[in-house]
Coordinates of C-alpha atoms in Angstrom, one line a residue:
Chain A
M1 CA -78.8 -27.1 -40.7
S2 CA -80.4 -30.3 -39.6
T3 CA -77.0 -31.4 -37.9
E4 CA -77.0 -28.0 -36.1
T5 CA -80.6 -28.7 -34.7
V6 CA -79.5 -32.2 -33.6
T7 CA -76.4 -30.8 -31.8
A8 CA -78.5 -28.1 -30.2
S9 CA -81.0 -30.5 -29.0
M10 CA -78.3 -32.9 -27.8
A11 CA -76.8 -30.0 -26.0
S12 CA -80.0 -28.9 -24.2
T13 CA -80.6 -32.6 -23.0
S14 CA -77.0 -32.7 -21.7
R15 CA -77.6 -29.4 -19.9
N16 CA -80.7 -30.8 -18.2
K17 CA -78.9 -33.8 -17.3
K18 CA -76.1 -31.7 -15.9
R19 CA -78.5 -29.8 -13.6
E20 CA -80.2 -33.0 -12.6
K21 CA -76.8 -34.4 -11.8
N22 CA -75.9 -31.5 -9.5
F23 CA -79.1 -31.9 -7.8
V24 CA -78.8 -35.6 -7.4
K25 CA -75.3 -35.1 -6.0
T26 CA -76.5 -32.7 -3.3
W27 CA -79.5 -35.1 -2.5
K28 CA -77.2 -38.1 -2.2
R29 CA -75.0 -36.2 0.3
L30 CA -78.0 -35.1 2.2
I31 CA -79.5 -38.5 2.6
K32 CA -76.3 -40.1 3.7
N33 CA -77.0 -38.3 6.9
K34 CA -79.3 -40.5 8.9
M35 CA -80.6 -37.6 11.0
A36 CA -81.4 -35.7 7.9
V37 CA -83.5 -38.6 6.7
V38 CA -85.4 -38.7 10.0
G39 CA -86.0 -34.9 9.5
L40 CA -87.1 -35.2 6.0
V41 CA -89.6 -37.9 6.9
I42 CA -91.1 -35.7 9.6
I43 CA -91.3 -32.7 7.1
A44 CA -92.9 -35.1 4.6
L45 CA -95.5 -36.3 7.2
Q46 CA -96.3 -32.6 8.0
L47 CA -96.6 -31.9 4.2
I48 CA -99.0 -34.8 3.8
M49 CA -101.1 -33.7 6.8
T50 CA -101.2 -30.1 5.3
V51 CA -102.3 -31.3 1.9
A52 CA -104.7 -33.9 2.9
A53 CA -106.0 -32.4 6.1
P54 CA -109.7 -32.8 5.2
L55 CA -109.2 -36.4 4.2
I56 CA -107.2 -37.5 7.2
A57 CA -109.1 -35.5 9.9
D58 CA -112.2 -37.5 11.1
Y59 CA -114.0 -34.4 12.5
D60 CA -114.3 -30.8 12.0
P61 CA -111.4 -29.4 14.1
S62 CA -113.6 -26.8 15.9
K63 CA -116.7 -28.8 16.3
Q64 CA -117.6 -29.2 20.0
N65 CA -119.3 -32.2 21.6
L66 CA -119.4 -31.7 25.3
A67 CA -120.7 -35.3 25.8
M68 CA -117.4 -36.6 24.7
S69 CA -115.1 -34.1 26.5
E70 CA -111.6 -35.0 27.9
L71 CA -111.4 -38.5 26.4
P72 CA -108.1 -40.1 26.9
P73 CA -106.1 -41.2 23.8
G74 CA -107.0 -44.7 22.6
T75 CA -110.7 -44.2 22.8
E76 CA -112.7 -45.6 20.0
G77 CA -113.4 -42.9 17.3
H78 CA -110.9 -40.5 18.9
W79 CA -107.6 -42.3 18.8
M80 CA -105.7 -39.2 20.2
G81 CA -108.5 -38.4 22.6
T82 CA -110.6 -35.1 22.8
D83 CA -110.1 -31.8 24.6
N84 CA -112.3 -30.1 27.2
Y85 CA -114.9 -29.2 24.6
G86 CA -114.9 -32.6 23.1
R87 CA -113.0 -31.6 19.9
D88 CA -111.0 -34.4 18.3
I89 CA -107.4 -33.8 19.0
W90 CA -106.1 -35.7 15.9
S91 CA -108.2 -33.5 13.7
R92 CA -107.0 -30.3 15.4
L93 CA -103.4 -31.5 15.2
V94 CA -103.9 -32.2 11.5
Y95 CA -105.3 -28.8 10.7
G96 CA -102.7 -27.3 13.1
A97 CA -99.9 -28.7 10.9
R98 CA -101.3 -26.7 8.0
I99 CA -101.2 -23.4 10.0
S100 CA -97.8 -24.0 11.3
L101 CA -96.4 -24.8 7.9
F102 CA -98.1 -21.8 6.3
V103 CA -97.1 -19.4 9.0
G104 CA -93.6 -20.8 8.9
L105 CA -93.3 -20.4 5.0
G106 CA -95.0 -17.1 5.1
A107 CA -92.8 -15.6 7.7
V108 CA -89.6 -17.2 6.3
S109 CA -90.3 -16.1 2.7
L110 CA -91.3 -12.5 3.7
G111 CA -88.2 -12.4 6.0
L112 CA -86.0 -13.7 3.1
I113 CA -87.2 -11.0 0.6
G114 CA -86.4 -8.3 3.1
G115 CA -83.2 -9.7 4.3
V116 CA -81.9 -10.7 0.9
V117 CA -82.5 -7.3 -0.5
L118 CA -81.1 -5.5 2.4
G119 CA -78.0 -7.8 2.5
L120 CA -77.4 -7.4 -1.2
L121 CA -77.6 -3.7 -1.1
S122 CA -75.5 -3.3 2.0
G123 CA -72.8 -5.7 0.8
Y124 CA -72.5 -4.2 -2.6
Y125 CA -72.8 -0.4 -2.0
R126 CA -70.5 0.8 0.6
R127 CA -72.5 4.0 1.0
L128 CA -75.6 2.1 2.1
D129 CA -73.7 -0.4 4.1
G130 CA -73.4 1.9 7.2
I131 CA -77.1 2.8 7.2
I132 CA -78.5 -0.6 6.6
M133 CA -76.2 -2.3 9.1
R134 CA -77.0 0.3 11.8
F135 CA -80.8 -0.4 11.1
V136 CA -80.1 -4.2 11.4
D137 CA -78.2 -3.6 14.7
L138 CA -81.3 -1.7 16.0
L139 CA -83.5 -4.7 15.1
F140 CA -80.8 -6.9 16.8
A141 CA -81.0 -4.9 20.0
F142 CA -84.4 -6.3 20.9
P143 CA -84.8 -9.8 22.1
G144 CA -86.6 -11.7 19.2
I145 CA -89.8 -12.6 20.9
L146 CA -90.0 -9.1 22.6
L147 CA -89.8 -7.4 19.1
A148 CA -92.5 -9.8 17.8
M149 CA -94.7 -8.9 20.7
L150 CA -94.1 -5.2 20.2
I151 CA -95.0 -5.5 16.6
I152 CA -98.2 -7.5 17.4
A153 CA -99.1 -4.9 20.1
I154 CA -99.0 -2.2 17.4
L155 CA -100.7 -4.2 14.6
G156 CA -103.2 -6.3 16.8
T157 CA -103.4 -10.1 17.5
S158 CA -104.0 -12.3 14.6
L159 CA -102.1 -15.0 12.7
V160 CA -101.3 -12.7 9.7
N161 CA -99.7 -10.2 12.2
V162 CA -97.7 -13.1 13.7
V163 CA -96.3 -13.8 10.1
I164 CA -95.4 -10.1 9.7
A165 CA -93.8 -9.9 13.2
I166 CA -91.7 -13.0 12.7
S167 CA -90.7 -12.1 9.2
I168 CA -89.4 -8.6 10.4
W169 CA -87.6 -10.6 13.2
S170 CA -85.9 -12.7 10.5
I171 CA -84.7 -9.7 8.5
P172 CA -81.6 -8.8 10.4
T173 CA -80.1 -12.2 10.6
C174 CA -80.7 -12.9 7.0
A175 CA -79.4 -9.5 5.8
R176 CA -76.1 -10.2 7.8
I177 CA -75.7 -13.6 6.2
V178 CA -76.3 -12.3 2.7
R179 CA -74.1 -9.2 3.3
G180 CA -71.2 -11.5 4.3
S181 CA -71.6 -13.7 1.2
V182 CA -71.9 -10.6 -1.0
L183 CA -68.8 -9.1 0.4
S184 CA -66.8 -12.2 -0.5
V185 CA -68.4 -12.7 -3.9
K186 CA -68.1 -9.2 -5.1
K187 CA -64.3 -9.3 -4.7
Q188 CA -64.2 -12.2 -7.3
E189 CA -62.6 -11.5 -10.6
Y190 CA -65.7 -12.6 -12.4
I191 CA -67.7 -9.7 -11.1
L192 CA -65.0 -7.3 -12.2
A193 CA -65.1 -9.1 -15.6
M194 CA -68.9 -8.6 -15.7
K195 CA -68.3 -4.9 -15.1
S196 CA -65.7 -4.8 -17.8
L197 CA -68.5 -6.2 -20.2
G198 CA -70.7 -3.3 -19.4
A199 CA -73.2 -5.0 -17.1
S200 CA -75.4 -2.8 -15.0
D201 CA -75.2 -2.9 -11.2
W202 CA -78.7 -4.5 -10.9
R203 CA -77.7 -7.2 -13.3
I204 CA -74.5 -8.0 -11.4
L205 CA -76.2 -8.0 -8.1
F206 CA -79.2 -10.1 -8.9
K207 CA -78.1 -12.3 -11.8
H208 CA -74.4 -12.8 -10.7
I209 CA -73.9 -12.2 -7.1
L210 CA -77.2 -13.6 -5.7
P211 CA -76.9 -17.1 -7.3
N212 CA -73.4 -17.4 -5.7
C213 CA -74.9 -16.7 -2.3
I214 CA -77.7 -19.1 -2.5
A215 CA -76.3 -22.0 -0.4
P216 CA -76.2 -20.1 2.9
I217 CA -79.6 -18.6 2.1
I218 CA -81.2 -22.1 1.7
V219 CA -79.6 -23.3 4.9
F220 CA -80.8 -20.1 6.7
A221 CA -84.3 -20.5 5.4
T222 CA -84.6 -24.1 6.5
M223 CA -83.3 -23.4 9.9
R224 CA -85.5 -20.3 10.3
M225 CA -88.5 -22.5 9.5
A226 CA -87.9 -24.2 12.8
T227 CA -87.6 -20.9 14.7
A228 CA -90.7 -19.5 13.0
I229 CA -92.8 -22.4 13.8
L230 CA -91.6 -22.4 17.4
S231 CA -92.3 -18.6 17.6
T232 CA -95.7 -18.9 16.2
A233 CA -96.5 -21.5 18.7
S234 CA -95.0 -19.3 21.5
L235 CA -96.8 -16.3 20.5
S236 CA -100.1 -18.2 20.1
F237 CA -99.5 -19.8 23.6
L238 CA -99.2 -16.3 25.0
G239 CA -102.5 -15.4 23.3
L240 CA -100.9 -13.0 20.8
G241 CA -101.4 -15.2 17.7
A242 CA -104.1 -17.6 16.7
Q243 CA -107.3 -17.0 18.6
P244 CA -109.6 -19.8 19.7
P245 CA -111.0 -21.8 18.2
T246 CA -108.3 -21.9 15.6
P247 CA -106.4 -25.3 16.0
E248 CA -103.0 -23.8 16.3
W249 CA -100.5 -26.0 18.2
G250 CA -99.4 -23.3 20.7
A251 CA -102.9 -22.2 21.3
M252 CA -103.8 -25.9 21.9
I253 CA -101.2 -26.1 24.6
A254 CA -102.5 -22.8 26.1
A255 CA -106.0 -24.1 26.2
G256 CA -104.9 -27.4 27.7
Q257 CA -102.7 -26.1 30.5
D258 CA -105.8 -25.7 32.9
F259 CA -106.3 -29.5 32.4
M260 CA -102.7 -30.7 32.4
W261 CA -103.4 -32.9 35.4
S262 CA -106.7 -34.3 34.4
S263 CA -106.0 -34.8 30.7
P264 CA -102.2 -34.3 30.1
H265 CA -102.6 -35.6 26.5
M266 CA -104.1 -32.1 25.7
I267 CA -100.7 -30.5 26.1
I268 CA -98.4 -33.5 25.4
I269 CA -99.7 -34.3 22.0
P270 CA -99.3 -30.7 20.4
G271 CA -96.1 -30.3 22.4
I272 CA -94.7 -33.3 20.8
A273 CA -95.8 -32.2 17.4
I274 CA -94.0 -28.8 17.8
M275 CA -91.0 -30.5 19.1
L276 CA -90.7 -33.0 16.2
V277 CA -91.3 -30.4 13.5
V278 CA -88.8 -27.9 15.0
F279 CA -86.3 -30.8 15.4
A280 CA -86.9 -31.9 11.8
F281 CA -86.3 -28.5 10.3
N282 CA -83.1 -28.0 12.4
V283 CA -81.5 -31.2 11.5
V284 CA -82.4 -30.9 7.8
G285 CA -80.9 -27.4 7.8
D286 CA -77.8 -28.8 9.4
A287 CA -77.5 -31.5 7.0
L288 CA -78.1 -29.2 4.0
R289 CA -75.2 -27.0 5.3
D290 CA -72.8 -30.0 5.1
A291 CA -74.4 -31.1 1.7
L292 CA -74.1 -27.5 0.2
D293 CA -70.7 -26.7 1.7
P294 CA -68.6 -25.5 -1.3
G295 CA -65.6 -27.0 0.4
M296 CA -67.1 -30.5 -0.1
N297 CA -68.6 -29.7 -3.5
L298 CA -65.6 -31.1 -5.3
D299 CA -66.3 -34.2 -7.4
K300 CA -65.8 -37.2 -5.1
Chain E
M1 CA -50.0 8.8 -39.9
I2 CA -52.5 6.5 -38.3
E3 CA -54.7 8.1 -35.9
S4 CA -54.6 7.0 -32.2
I5 CA -57.6 5.3 -30.8
L6 CA -56.7 6.0 -27.2
S7 CA -54.6 8.6 -25.7
V8 CA -53.9 9.0 -22.0
N9 CA -52.6 12.4 -21.1
N10 CA -50.9 12.9 -17.8
M11 CA -53.2 10.6 -15.9
V12 CA -52.8 10.5 -12.1
T13 CA -54.6 7.8 -10.1
A14 CA -54.5 8.0 -6.5
F15 CA -55.8 5.8 -3.7
K16 CA -57.5 7.1 -0.5
T17 CA -55.8 5.4 2.4
S18 CA -55.3 6.0 6.2
D19 CA -52.0 7.6 5.1
G20 CA -53.9 10.1 2.9
L21 CA -54.1 10.2 -0.8
L22 CA -51.5 8.0 -2.4
P23 CA -50.8 8.3 -6.0
A24 CA -50.4 4.8 -7.7
V25 CA -50.1 6.1 -11.2
R26 CA -48.0 9.5 -11.4
G27 CA -48.8 11.3 -14.6
A28 CA -48.9 8.6 -17.3
S29 CA -49.1 9.7 -20.8
F30 CA -49.2 7.4 -23.9
S31 CA -51.4 6.6 -26.9
V32 CA -52.4 3.5 -28.8
K33 CA -52.8 3.7 -32.5
K34 CA -55.3 1.7 -34.5
G35 CA -54.3 -1.8 -34.8
E36 CA -51.4 -1.4 -32.6
T37 CA -50.3 -3.6 -29.8
L38 CA -49.0 -1.7 -26.8
C39 CA -47.3 -3.5 -24.0
I40 CA -47.1 -2.1 -20.5
V41 CA -44.2 -3.7 -18.6
G42 CA -42.9 -3.4 -15.2
E43 CA -42.6 -5.4 -12.0
S44 CA -45.6 -6.4 -9.7
G45 CA -47.1 -3.2 -8.0
C46 CA -45.7 -0.6 -10.4
G47 CA -49.1 0.6 -11.5
K48 CA -49.6 -1.5 -14.6
S49 CA -53.0 -3.0 -13.8
I50 CA -54.1 0.3 -12.1
T51 CA -53.5 2.0 -15.4
A52 CA -55.6 -0.5 -17.1
L53 CA -58.4 -0.2 -14.6
S54 CA -58.3 3.6 -14.8
I55 CA -58.9 3.4 -18.5
M56 CA -61.7 1.0 -18.0
G57 CA -63.2 3.0 -15.2
L58 CA -63.2 0.0 -12.9
L59 CA -61.0 1.3 -10.1
P60 CA -61.7 -0.1 -6.6
S61 CA -64.0 2.3 -4.7
N62 CA -61.1 4.0 -2.9
G63 CA -59.2 4.8 -6.1
K64 CA -59.8 7.8 -8.3
V65 CA -58.3 9.4 -11.3
T66 CA -57.5 12.8 -10.0
E67 CA -55.8 14.5 -13.0
G68 CA -55.3 14.2 -16.7
S69 CA -57.6 12.8 -19.4
V70 CA -58.3 9.5 -21.2
M71 CA -59.4 10.2 -24.8
F72 CA -61.0 7.3 -26.6
E73 CA -62.2 8.3 -30.1
N74 CA -62.5 12.0 -29.0
K75 CA -64.4 11.1 -25.9
D76 CA -62.9 11.7 -22.6
L77 CA -63.7 8.5 -20.6
L78 CA -63.1 10.2 -17.3
T79 CA -65.9 12.7 -17.7
L80 CA -68.3 10.2 -19.5
K81 CA -71.6 9.5 -17.7
K82 CA -71.9 6.2 -15.9
E83 CA -74.4 4.8 -18.4
D84 CA -72.4 5.8 -21.3
M85 CA -69.3 4.3 -20.0
R86 CA -71.1 1.2 -19.4
S87 CA -72.4 0.9 -22.9
L88 CA -68.8 1.4 -24.0
R89 CA -67.3 -1.3 -21.8
G90 CA -67.6 -4.8 -23.3
N91 CA -68.9 -3.1 -26.6
E92 CA -66.0 -0.9 -27.7
I93 CA -63.5 -1.6 -25.0
S94 CA -63.1 -5.0 -23.6
M95 CA -60.9 -6.5 -21.0
I96 CA -59.5 -9.9 -20.2
F97 CA -58.1 -10.9 -16.9
Q98 CA -55.1 -12.7 -15.5
E99 CA -56.9 -15.6 -13.8
P100 CA -59.1 -17.6 -16.0
M101 CA -60.0 -19.8 -13.0
T102 CA -61.7 -17.0 -11.2
A103 CA -62.8 -14.7 -14.1
L104 CA -65.7 -16.8 -15.1
N105 CA -68.8 -17.0 -12.8
P106 CA -68.9 -20.7 -11.4
V107 CA -72.6 -20.9 -11.3
F108 CA -73.4 -20.3 -14.9
T109 CA -72.6 -22.1 -18.1
V110 CA -70.2 -20.8 -20.6
G111 CA -73.0 -20.2 -23.0
Y112 CA -74.9 -18.2 -20.6
Q113 CA -71.9 -15.9 -20.0
I114 CA -70.9 -15.5 -23.6
R115 CA -74.6 -14.7 -24.6
E116 CA -74.8 -12.0 -21.9
P117 CA -72.8 -9.2 -23.5
L118 CA -74.4 -9.9 -26.8
M119 CA -77.8 -9.5 -25.3
I120 CA -76.8 -6.4 -23.3
H121 CA -75.1 -4.4 -26.0
H122 CA -76.4 -5.8 -29.3
R123 CA -79.8 -6.8 -28.1
L124 CA -79.7 -10.1 -29.7
S125 CA -82.4 -12.7 -29.0
K126 CA -81.3 -15.7 -26.9
R127 CA -81.1 -17.9 -30.0
E128 CA -79.2 -15.5 -32.0
A129 CA -76.8 -14.9 -29.2
H130 CA -76.4 -18.6 -28.8
Q131 CA -75.5 -19.0 -32.5
K132 CA -73.1 -16.1 -32.3
G133 CA -71.6 -17.6 -29.2
I134 CA -70.8 -21.0 -30.9
E135 CA -69.1 -19.1 -33.8
L136 CA -67.0 -17.2 -31.3
L137 CA -66.0 -20.3 -29.5
K138 CA -65.0 -21.9 -32.8
R139 CA -63.1 -18.8 -33.7
V140 CA -61.0 -18.9 -30.5
G141 CA -60.1 -22.5 -31.2
I142 CA -62.5 -24.4 -28.9
P143 CA -63.3 -27.9 -30.3
S144 CA -67.0 -29.0 -30.4
P145 CA -68.2 -25.5 -29.4
A146 CA -71.8 -26.4 -29.3
S147 CA -71.5 -28.7 -26.5
R148 CA -69.0 -26.5 -24.7
M149 CA -71.7 -23.8 -24.5
N150 CA -73.6 -26.0 -22.0
Q151 CA -70.6 -26.7 -19.8
Y152 CA -69.7 -25.0 -16.5
P153 CA -66.3 -23.2 -16.2
H154 CA -65.0 -25.9 -13.8
E155 CA -65.3 -28.5 -16.5
L156 CA -62.8 -26.7 -18.7
S157 CA -59.1 -26.4 -18.5
G158 CA -57.2 -23.2 -17.7
G159 CA -56.3 -22.6 -21.4
M160 CA -59.7 -23.4 -22.5
R161 CA -61.2 -21.0 -20.0
Q162 CA -58.9 -18.3 -21.0
R163 CA -60.1 -18.9 -24.6
V164 CA -63.7 -18.6 -23.4
M165 CA -62.7 -15.2 -21.7
I166 CA -61.3 -14.0 -24.9
A167 CA -64.4 -15.1 -26.9
I168 CA -66.6 -13.2 -24.3
A169 CA -64.4 -10.2 -24.5
L170 CA -64.5 -10.0 -28.3
S171 CA -68.2 -10.9 -28.6
C172 CA -69.1 -7.3 -29.5
N173 CA -66.1 -6.6 -31.8
P174 CA -64.4 -4.2 -29.5
K175 CA -62.0 -1.6 -31.0
L176 CA -59.7 -1.9 -28.0
L177 CA -58.9 -5.0 -26.0
V178 CA -57.1 -4.5 -22.6
A179 CA -55.4 -7.7 -21.5
D180 CA -54.2 -7.8 -18.0
E181 CA -51.5 -10.5 -17.8
P182 CA -53.6 -12.9 -19.7
T183 CA -50.8 -15.5 -19.9
T184 CA -49.4 -15.4 -16.5
A185 CA -51.6 -18.1 -15.0
L186 CA -51.1 -20.5 -17.9
D187 CA -48.3 -22.9 -18.6
V188 CA -45.8 -22.1 -21.3
T189 CA -47.2 -24.1 -24.2
I190 CA -50.6 -22.8 -23.6
Q191 CA -49.1 -19.2 -23.2
A192 CA -47.7 -19.4 -26.8
Q193 CA -51.1 -20.6 -28.1
I194 CA -52.9 -17.8 -26.4
I195 CA -50.4 -15.2 -27.7
D196 CA -50.7 -16.5 -31.2
L197 CA -54.5 -16.4 -30.9
L198 CA -54.5 -12.8 -29.6
N199 CA -52.2 -11.9 -32.6
D200 CA -54.5 -13.6 -35.1
L201 CA -57.6 -12.1 -33.5
K202 CA -56.2 -8.7 -33.4
R203 CA -55.6 -8.8 -37.1
D204 CA -58.9 -10.2 -37.9
F205 CA -61.0 -7.9 -35.7
E206 CA -58.8 -4.9 -36.6
M207 CA -58.6 -4.0 -32.9
S208 CA -55.9 -2.4 -30.9
L209 CA -54.5 -4.3 -27.9
I210 CA -53.0 -3.0 -24.6
M211 CA -51.2 -6.0 -23.1
I212 CA -50.0 -5.8 -19.6
T213 CA -47.3 -8.1 -18.7
H214 CA -44.1 -8.6 -16.7
D215 CA -42.8 -11.3 -19.1
M216 CA -40.3 -9.8 -21.6
G217 CA -40.7 -13.0 -23.7
V218 CA -44.3 -12.2 -24.2
V219 CA -43.4 -8.6 -25.1
A220 CA -41.1 -9.7 -27.8
E221 CA -43.7 -12.0 -29.4
I222 CA -46.5 -9.6 -29.5
A223 CA -45.7 -5.9 -28.9
D224 CA -45.4 -3.1 -31.5
R225 CA -44.7 -0.6 -28.9
V226 CA -43.6 -1.0 -25.3
I227 CA -44.0 1.3 -22.3
V228 CA -42.0 0.5 -19.1
M229 CA -43.4 1.6 -15.8
Y230 CA -41.7 1.9 -12.6
A231 CA -43.3 3.1 -9.3
G232 CA -46.3 4.6 -11.1
E233 CA -44.2 6.5 -13.8
I234 CA -43.7 5.8 -17.3
I235 CA -39.9 5.7 -17.6
E236 CA -39.4 4.6 -21.1
N237 CA -41.6 4.5 -24.2
G238 CA -40.5 3.1 -27.6
T239 CA -41.1 0.6 -30.3
V240 CA -40.4 -3.0 -29.5
S241 CA -37.0 -3.1 -31.4
E242 CA -35.8 0.1 -29.7
I243 CA -36.7 -1.1 -26.3
F244 CA -34.9 -4.5 -26.8
N245 CA -32.0 -3.2 -29.0
S246 CA -31.2 0.1 -27.3
P247 CA -32.8 0.5 -24.0
Q248 CA -32.2 3.9 -22.5
H249 CA -33.2 3.7 -18.9
P250 CA -31.1 1.7 -16.5
Y251 CA -34.3 0.1 -15.2
T252 CA -35.3 -1.2 -18.7
R253 CA -31.7 -2.5 -19.1
G254 CA -32.0 -4.2 -15.6
L255 CA -35.4 -5.8 -16.7
L256 CA -33.8 -7.1 -19.8
S257 CA -30.8 -8.7 -18.2
S258 CA -33.2 -10.3 -15.7
V259 CA -34.6 -12.5 -18.5
P260 CA -32.8 -15.9 -18.6
N261 CA -31.0 -16.7 -21.7
V262 CA -30.5 -20.5 -22.2
D263 CA -28.6 -20.2 -25.5
D264 CA -25.7 -18.5 -23.9
P265 CA -23.8 -20.7 -21.4
D266 CA -22.0 -17.7 -20.0
F267 CA -25.1 -15.8 -19.3
H268 CA -25.8 -14.9 -15.8
L269 CA -29.0 -13.5 -14.5
N270 CA -28.5 -10.1 -13.3
P271 CA -31.3 -9.0 -11.1
I272 CA -32.0 -5.4 -10.1
A273 CA -31.0 -4.8 -6.5
G274 CA -33.5 -3.7 -4.0
S275 CA -37.3 -3.6 -4.5
L276 CA -40.1 -1.4 -5.6
P277 CA -40.7 1.6 -3.3
L278 CA -43.9 1.6 -1.3
L279 CA -46.6 4.0 -2.4
N280 CA -46.2 6.1 0.5
E281 CA -42.4 6.2 0.4
K282 CA -41.1 9.8 -0.2
I283 CA -38.2 9.7 -2.7
S284 CA -36.6 13.0 -3.8
G285 CA -35.6 13.2 -7.5
C286 CA -35.8 10.1 -9.7
R287 CA -37.8 7.4 -8.0
F288 CA -35.4 4.8 -9.3
H289 CA -32.1 6.4 -8.0
P290 CA -31.9 4.3 -4.7
R291 CA -31.7 1.1 -6.9
C292 CA -29.9 2.7 -9.9
P293 CA -26.2 1.7 -10.5
H294 CA -25.6 4.9 -12.3
A295 CA -27.2 7.3 -9.9
M296 CA -25.7 10.7 -9.8
E297 CA -26.0 13.7 -7.4
K298 CA -28.5 15.2 -9.7
C299 CA -30.8 12.1 -9.7
K300 CA -31.2 12.4 -6.0
A301 CA -32.3 16.1 -6.1
V302 CA -34.3 16.6 -9.3
S303 CA -36.9 14.4 -11.0
P304 CA -35.8 13.8 -14.6
V305 CA -37.6 15.1 -17.6
T306 CA -38.4 13.1 -20.7
F307 CA -35.6 12.9 -23.3
E308 CA -36.0 11.7 -26.8
A309 CA -33.6 9.3 -28.2
T310 CA -35.5 9.1 -31.5
P311 CA -39.0 10.5 -32.4
T312 CA -40.6 7.3 -31.2
H313 CA -38.3 6.6 -28.3
S314 CA -38.2 8.5 -25.1
A315 CA -37.1 7.9 -21.5
R316 CA -37.0 9.8 -18.2
C317 CA -33.4 9.6 -17.2
W318 CA -30.8 12.2 -16.5
L319 CA -28.2 9.9 -18.2
M320 CA -29.6 10.9 -21.5
E321 CA -28.9 14.5 -20.9
D322 CA -25.2 13.9 -21.2
E323 CA -24.5 12.6 -24.7
E324 CA -21.3 10.9 -23.7
V325 CA -22.9 8.8 -20.9
R326 CA -25.8 7.9 -23.4
Q327 CA -23.1 6.6 -25.8
H328 CA -21.7 4.5 -23.0
G329 CA -25.2 3.3 -22.2
G330 CA -25.8 2.4 -25.8
Q331 CA -22.7 0.2 -25.9
R332 CA -23.6 -1.5 -22.7
A333 CA -27.0 -2.3 -24.0
G334 CA -25.4 -3.7 -27.1
T335 CA -23.5 -6.3 -25.3
L336 CA -26.7 -7.7 -23.6

């Protein structure tokens, strides 16, 4: 009995090691890519800003101080300068990082839930395939930003509605990617073997097919973060998303455009922030695709 | 008389294609007795696997059993409700597949996959299922089963994976195991081990076995009874000694003379001329007559009925109608 316990516990540590090993392998492949490292550093910085915003920011992001308006970067106490209302741009940038990350995560996860479920169903059940894919085609027929604007026009302007709009816009692409993977995975013999063991359709779909489709989903989610952040900024810039005085990056650019000649830092700084973050998620997504490529997954 | 556990009566399986409904199995009838091993032989594409999948109810979505019945312990599997069929599969009827490389899910450990049917059908707890899984792995001859439970399929060799497949299929003590070419993808020494294992397990678990193969050597090793399929039809059905010692159908004789014999230096491989007809090919009379060396006028016109050589041995061939030709056939077979 005691030997059995010992073997069992040994086995469980070896399993943990195994999982760790797979993760480490992917991680090692990922950080071999220099661009991915740059991207990861940028994402890490955004994460730090998100978590520690109240500690890093020197001022309340929406506190006005008209005596200190339009200070250029490098001014004492306001190293990134202030905007036309005298609000500290660094503080607004830090809180804006929070918003962009939350909106990105929210939109992508909602979009993933919808897209994965639709993709799984349409890939697995031939009867549903036609209906779901035609619905997806319908969503594809609208240009993305137009679809988002339409949804916001219906729901009203707010950040939450931006999240909903962007997530709906992510659904069709995600559904198609998942459907494609399901179509190839469901033909595998182990799925037939699972059926021959009497597993239910739901069990096969969610426990056996979904884990085999996870690599493209991770890549899609990472790349989609970039799109979602960019779209949030665009919609806020157009006045459809975050409303003043919310320190959203796109809204900051919109507010700054009237002062772009007198205080160009008001649009350049949030612009660079958006650019860096979008760039970071894109390169990391790219590198993840290479690192998770099953063709390269053989032991090297 | 031992009762039969499975009897298939006049089963027709057809596929919906752009050319219309094409029958892949044309009226198969056979039965499997308790504890018996039935081998289904025939060349690739003759409907062996489709027969097995029809029994399991796992046909691809464009396939359907259009006629006949499949009785398993007095239940017609074809009219069974989906849920009832599911609780039967893996529990009372199990299946193992040709490719051990692809028949295990690559993202889960062996343990996970062996626990699953136990947890689905016998509602064991994870810990109980784990213990049972270790016992099963030990039973199918896997060394250090406890640590194997935590390995992924890619860490095991082909023979090892086939053993794992067998362990999973046997986990719920099925009464019938359907093995679809379980040894084809393995090398010869491993083949022999797997066949011995299947023979042992069949005895221990007191189950019946349907073995699908095109390897006559495997048939000789394991079969009690053999059915020979050609182009979707069962053309000969007999005990293993009858099939090997006095094959009646020219196709069966052809199959047997296509097996190399290294002991006899004068032996020449004698392949059957031509190839299997396509599913949509219309052939009048006997479906084998274009390739049959003994084809008569009658064969081209009328599909042969089943003739019995002995109570356990039957074949569908007009040659058997004529006693004299049958004698001649018997002599020829004797020289093989």
